Amino acid sequence: MKNTIISLLLAMAGVAAQAQVGDWSVGAQMNFGSKNSMAGIGAQVQVEIAQHLRVAPEFIYYFKDNGVKDYNVNLNAQYVIGTGAPGLNVYPIAGLTYAHFSEDALYGSDTFNRVGANVGCGVEYNISGSPISFFAEERVQILKDWTQSVTTFGIKYKF
């Protein structure tokens, strides 16, 4: 099951990378997961597949906290909406997530994998005349036994 989900996410990311409809960007980000108050770092690629619509494959690694280690692989869709303010856009987020957890307990360790959904929104500010922009996202990551809020702040470079 785990291999099937990862293969599906990678295939969807590959299709997105071949789309050639529009712009694409690469970003670095800091994340905060609410379930165990875990901080993390990540990377995101955004590929425009239609006007205002882009896909965003993403990887997040959370630093070990309270004996729990976690990483996520996400594939989100974002629909970009201009606000009328120069360089400022908002976008709803919907997508799939695969999460891998390992927890060190008193009598050994436990590992579990979850597949779920992401739902949320984001905002980005494009610096005028520059390929650099800043973004922030807030989403709910819906997983069996591990639903949490994920806050993201990042910077990206548009190619």
PDB file of C-alpha atoms in Angstrom:
ATOM      1  CA  MET A   1       0.000   0.000   0.000  1.00  0.00           C
ATOM      2  CA  LYS A   2       2.769   2.422   0.972  1.00  0.00           C
ATOM      3  CA  ASN A   3       4.667   1.793  -2.278  1.00  0.00           C
ATOM      4  CA  THR A   4       1.484   2.258  -4.313  1.00  0.00           C
ATOM      5  CA  ILE A   5       0.736   5.641  -2.717  1.00  0.00           C
ATOM      6  CA  ILE A   6       4.306   6.868  -3.122  1.00  0.00           C
ATOM      7  CA  SER A   7       4.333   5.703  -6.761  1.00  0.00           C
ATOM      8  CA  LEU A   8       1.045   7.509  -7.386  1.00  0.00           C
ATOM      9  CA  LEU A   9       2.349  10.754  -5.852  1.00  0.00           C
ATOM     10  CA  LEU A  10       5.582  10.555  -7.858  1.00  0.00           C
ATOM     11  CA  ALA A  11       3.696   9.821 -11.092  1.00  0.00           C
ATOM     12  CA  MET A  12       1.405  12.806 -10.522  1.00  0.00           C
ATOM     13  CA  ALA A  13       4.428  15.007  -9.820  1.00  0.00           C
ATOM     14  CA  GLY A  14       6.067  13.755 -13.029  1.00  0.00           C
ATOM     15  CA  VAL A  15       2.984  14.592 -15.074  1.00  0.00           C
ATOM     16  CA  ALA A  16       2.926  18.050 -13.515  1.00  0.00           C
ATOM     17  CA  ALA A  17       6.599  18.598 -14.334  1.00  0.00           C
ATOM     18  CA  GLN A  18       5.942  17.767 -18.011  1.00  0.00           C
ATOM     19  CA  ALA A  19       2.917  20.066 -18.297  1.00  0.00           C
ATOM     20  CA  GLN A  20       4.806  23.083 -19.750  1.00  0.00           C
ATOM     21  CA  VAL A  21       1.685  25.254 -19.459  1.00  0.00           C
ATOM     22  CA  GLY A  22       3.289  28.035 -17.513  1.00  0.00           C
ATOM     23  CA  ASP A  23       5.568  29.081 -14.774  1.00  0.00           C
ATOM     24  CA  TRP A  24       7.138  26.898 -12.161  1.00  0.00           C
ATOM     25  CA  SER A  25       8.925  27.703  -8.950  1.00  0.00           C
ATOM     26  CA  VAL A  26      10.993  26.026  -6.259  1.00  0.00           C
ATOM     27  CA  GLY A  27      10.720  26.969  -2.613  1.00  0.00           C
ATOM     28  CA  ALA A  28      12.242  26.312   0.782  1.00  0.00           C
ATOM     29  CA  GLN A  29      10.042  26.448   3.840  1.00  0.00           C
ATOM     30  CA  MET A  30       9.750  26.199   7.612  1.00  0.00           C
ATOM     31  CA  ASN A  31       6.817  24.217   9.009  1.00  0.00           C
ATOM     32  CA  PHE A  32       5.048  23.748  12.315  1.00  0.00           C
ATOM     33  CA  GLY A  33       2.787  20.739  12.982  1.00  0.00           C
ATOM     34  CA  SER A  34       0.333  21.147  15.851  1.00  0.00           C
ATOM     35  CA  LYS A  35      -0.110  17.506  16.907  1.00  0.00           C
ATOM     36  CA  ASN A  36       3.153  17.272  18.859  1.00  0.00           C
ATOM     37  CA  SER A  37       4.262  20.895  18.410  1.00  0.00           C
ATOM     38  CA  MET A  38       6.862  19.733  15.895  1.00  0.00           C
ATOM     39  CA  ALA A  39       9.016  22.138  13.866  1.00  0.00           C
ATOM     40  CA  GLY A  40      10.251  21.121  10.449  1.00  0.00           C
ATOM     41  CA  ILE A  41      11.784  22.147   7.158  1.00  0.00           C
ATOM     42  CA  GLY A  42      10.629  21.389   3.658  1.00  0.00           C
ATOM     43  CA  ALA A  43      10.794  21.979  -0.044  1.00  0.00           C
ATOM     44  CA  GLN A  44       8.005  22.627  -2.519  1.00  0.00           C
ATOM     45  CA  VAL A  45       7.806  22.788  -6.301  1.00  0.00           C
ATOM     46  CA  GLN A  46       4.890  24.656  -7.863  1.00  0.00           C
ATOM     47  CA  VAL A  47       3.975  23.959 -11.488  1.00  0.00           C
ATOM     48  CA  GLU A  48       1.256  25.880 -13.339  1.00  0.00           C
ATOM     49  CA  ILE A  49      -0.868  23.333 -15.252  1.00  0.00           C
ATOM     50  CA  ALA A  50      -3.655  25.716 -16.341  1.00  0.00           C
ATOM     51  CA  GLN A  51      -4.413  29.392 -15.951  1.00  0.00           C
ATOM     52  CA  HIS A  52      -4.573  30.059 -12.172  1.00  0.00           C
ATOM     53  CA  LEU A  53      -4.216  26.325 -11.363  1.00  0.00           C
ATOM     54  CA  ARG A  54      -0.992  24.740 -10.196  1.00  0.00           C
ATOM     55  CA  VAL A  55       0.146  21.542  -8.523  1.00  0.00           C
ATOM     56  CA  ALA A  56       2.632  21.619  -5.686  1.00  0.00           C
ATOM     57  CA  PRO A  57       4.545  18.437  -4.765  1.00  0.00           C
ATOM     58  CA  GLU A  58       6.130  18.918  -1.361  1.00  0.00           C
ATOM     59  CA  PHE A  59       8.368  17.162   1.162  1.00  0.00           C
ATOM     60  CA  ILE A  60       8.431  18.080   4.879  1.00  0.00           C
ATOM     61  CA  TYR A  61      10.846  16.710   7.460  1.00  0.00           C
ATOM     62  CA  TYR A  62       9.909  17.325  11.105  1.00  0.00           C
ATOM     63  CA  PHE A  63      12.635  17.412  13.740  1.00  0.00           C
ATOM     64  CA  LYS A  64      12.410  14.781  16.453  1.00  0.00           C
ATOM     65  CA  ASP A  65      10.347  15.951  19.415  1.00  0.00           C
ATOM     66  CA  ASN A  66       9.125  14.009  22.449  1.00  0.00           C
ATOM     67  CA  GLY A  67      10.434  10.802  20.866  1.00  0.00           C
ATOM     68  CA  VAL A  68       8.446  11.281  17.638  1.00  0.00           C
ATOM     69  CA  LYS A  69      10.016  11.598  14.165  1.00  0.00           C
ATOM     70  CA  ASP A  70       7.884  12.435  11.138  1.00  0.00           C
ATOM     71  CA  TYR A  71       8.102  13.204   7.459  1.00  0.00           C
ATOM     72  CA  ASN A  72       5.368  14.013   4.935  1.00  0.00           C
ATOM     73  CA  VAL A  73       5.101  13.752   1.167  1.00  0.00           C
ATOM     74  CA  ASN A  74       2.274  15.928  -0.180  1.00  0.00           C
ATOM     75  CA  LEU A  75       0.720  16.615  -3.550  1.00  0.00           C
ATOM     76  CA  ASN A  76      -1.515  19.671  -3.404  1.00  0.00           C
ATOM     77  CA  ALA A  77      -3.516  21.630  -5.942  1.00  0.00           C
ATOM     78  CA  GLN A  78      -3.591  25.426  -5.598  1.00  0.00           C
ATOM     79  CA  TYR A  79      -6.003  27.792  -7.367  1.00  0.00           C
ATOM     80  CA  VAL A  80      -4.349  31.234  -7.463  1.00  0.00           C
ATOM     81  CA  ILE A  81      -6.668  34.227  -6.992  1.00  0.00           C
ATOM     82  CA  GLY A  82      -5.386  37.778  -7.454  1.00  0.00           C
ATOM     83  CA  THR A  83      -6.373  40.220  -4.723  1.00  0.00           C
ATOM     84  CA  GLY A  84      -6.039  43.427  -6.726  1.00  0.00           C
ATOM     85  CA  ALA A  85      -3.080  44.489  -4.582  1.00  0.00           C
ATOM     86  CA  PRO A  86       0.175  44.450  -6.596  1.00  0.00           C
ATOM     87  CA  GLY A  87       1.986  41.131  -6.176  1.00  0.00           C
ATOM     88  CA  LEU A  88      -0.433  39.717  -3.606  1.00  0.00           C
ATOM     89  CA  ASN A  89      -2.303  36.457  -4.317  1.00  0.00           C
ATOM     90  CA  VAL A  90      -4.320  34.010  -2.235  1.00  0.00           C
ATOM     91  CA  TYR A  91      -5.022  30.366  -3.005  1.00  0.00           C
ATOM     92  CA  PRO A  92      -7.080  27.526  -1.574  1.00  0.00           C
ATOM     93  CA  ILE A  93      -5.200  24.246  -1.091  1.00  0.00           C
ATOM     94  CA  ALA A  94      -6.522  20.707  -1.511  1.00  0.00           C
ATOM     95  CA  GLY A  95      -4.483  17.556  -1.886  1.00  0.00           C
ATOM     96  CA  LEU A  96      -3.137  14.213  -0.758  1.00  0.00           C
ATOM     97  CA  THR A  97      -0.654  13.479   1.991  1.00  0.00           C
ATOM     98  CA  TYR A  98       1.461  10.505   2.991  1.00  0.00           C
ATOM     99  CA  ALA A  99       2.921  10.676   6.497  1.00  0.00           C
ATOM    100  CA  HIS A 100       5.515   8.386   8.091  1.00  0.00           C
ATOM    101  CA  PHE A 101       5.864   8.463  11.879  1.00  0.00           C
ATOM    102  CA  SER A 102       8.211   6.683  14.223  1.00  0.00           C
ATOM    103  CA  GLU A 103       7.925   6.968  17.964  1.00  0.00           C
ATOM    104  CA  ASP A 104      10.464   5.908  20.566  1.00  0.00           C
ATOM    105  CA  ALA A 105       8.655   4.469  23.569  1.00  0.00           C
ATOM    106  CA  LEU A 106       9.848   3.147  26.898  1.00  0.00           C
ATOM    107  CA  TYR A 107       9.642  -0.474  25.697  1.00  0.00           C
ATOM    108  CA  GLY A 108      10.788  -0.064  22.086  1.00  0.00           C
ATOM    109  CA  SER A 109       9.713   1.904  19.070  1.00  0.00           C
ATOM    110  CA  ASP A 110       6.622   2.010  16.923  1.00  0.00           C
ATOM    111  CA  THR A 111       6.311   3.042  13.274  1.00  0.00           C
ATOM    112  CA  PHE A 112       3.166   3.893  11.383  1.00  0.00           C
ATOM    113  CA  ASN A 113       2.232   5.274   7.980  1.00  0.00           C
ATOM    114  CA  ARG A 114      -0.879   7.239   7.149  1.00  0.00           C
ATOM    115  CA  VAL A 115      -2.490   8.427   3.924  1.00  0.00           C
ATOM    116  CA  GLY A 116      -4.829  11.378   4.127  1.00  0.00           C
ATOM    117  CA  ALA A 117      -5.882  14.743   2.783  1.00  0.00           C
ATOM    118  CA  ASN A 118      -4.769  18.376   3.028  1.00  0.00           C
ATOM    119  CA  VAL A 119      -7.262  21.264   3.040  1.00  0.00           C
ATOM    120  CA  GLY A 120      -6.320  24.885   3.632  1.00  0.00           C
ATOM    121  CA  CYS A 121      -5.281  28.186   2.105  1.00  0.00           C
ATOM    122  CA  GLY A 122      -2.178  30.187   1.307  1.00  0.00           C
ATOM    123  CA  VAL A 123      -1.037  33.690   0.510  1.00  0.00           C
ATOM    124  CA  GLU A 124       1.965  34.793  -1.545  1.00  0.00           C
ATOM    125  CA  TYR A 125       3.690  38.089  -2.163  1.00  0.00           C
ATOM    126  CA  ASN A 126       5.639  38.445  -5.415  1.00  0.00           C
ATOM    127  CA  ILE A 127       8.389  41.064  -5.218  1.00  0.00           C
ATOM    128  CA  SER A 128       7.959  43.450  -8.178  1.00  0.00           C
ATOM    129  CA  GLY A 129      10.576  42.881 -10.882  1.00  0.00           C
ATOM    130  CA  SER A 130      12.078  39.917  -9.060  1.00  0.00           C
ATOM    131  CA  PRO A 131      11.655  36.149  -9.428  1.00  0.00           C
ATOM    132  CA  ILE A 132      11.566  35.871  -5.613  1.00  0.00           C
ATOM    133  CA  SER A 133       8.359  35.678  -3.595  1.00  0.00           C
ATOM    134  CA  PHE A 134       7.331  34.892  -0.046  1.00  0.00           C
ATOM    135  CA  PHE A 135       4.468  32.604   0.937  1.00  0.00           C
ATOM    136  CA  ALA A 136       2.560  31.422   3.981  1.00  0.00           C
ATOM    137  CA  GLU A 137       0.122  28.511   4.190  1.00  0.00           C
ATOM    138  CA  GLU A 138      -2.217  27.102   6.783  1.00  0.00           C
ATOM    139  CA  ARG A 139      -3.822  23.722   6.281  1.00  0.00           C
ATOM    140  CA  VAL A 140      -5.477  20.890   8.109  1.00  0.00           C
ATOM    141  CA  GLN A 141      -3.811  17.556   7.505  1.00  0.00           C
ATOM    142  CA  ILE A 142      -6.517  14.926   7.900  1.00  0.00           C
ATOM    143  CA  LEU A 143      -5.059  11.546   8.895  1.00  0.00           C
ATOM    144  CA  LYS A 144      -6.370   8.599  10.894  1.00  0.00           C
ATOM    145  CA  ASP A 145      -5.283   9.120  14.518  1.00  0.00           C
ATOM    146  CA  TRP A 146      -3.096  12.107  13.599  1.00  0.00           C
ATOM    147  CA  THR A 147      -5.153  15.042  12.250  1.00  0.00           C
ATOM    148  CA  GLN A 148      -3.245  18.276  12.755  1.00  0.00           C
ATOM    149  CA  SER A 149      -2.851  21.864  11.649  1.00  0.00           C
ATOM    150  CA  VAL A 150       0.273  22.651   9.599  1.00  0.00           C
ATOM    151  CA  THR A 151       1.622  26.207   9.357  1.00  0.00           C
ATOM    152  CA  THR A 152       4.175  26.986   6.637  1.00  0.00           C
ATOM    153  CA  PHE A 153       6.342  30.036   5.895  1.00  0.00           C
ATOM    154  CA  GLY A 154       8.635  30.061   2.893  1.00  0.00           C
ATOM    155  CA  ILE A 155      10.490  31.746   0.093  1.00  0.00           C
ATOM    156  CA  LYS A 156      10.449  30.642  -3.538  1.00  0.00           C
ATOM    157  CA  TYR A 157      12.187  31.368  -6.817  1.00  0.00           C
ATOM    158  CA  LYS A 158      10.154  31.457 -10.036  1.00  0.00           C
ATOM    159  CA  PHE A 159      11.768  30.192 -13.245  1.00  0.00           C
TER     160      PHE A 159
END
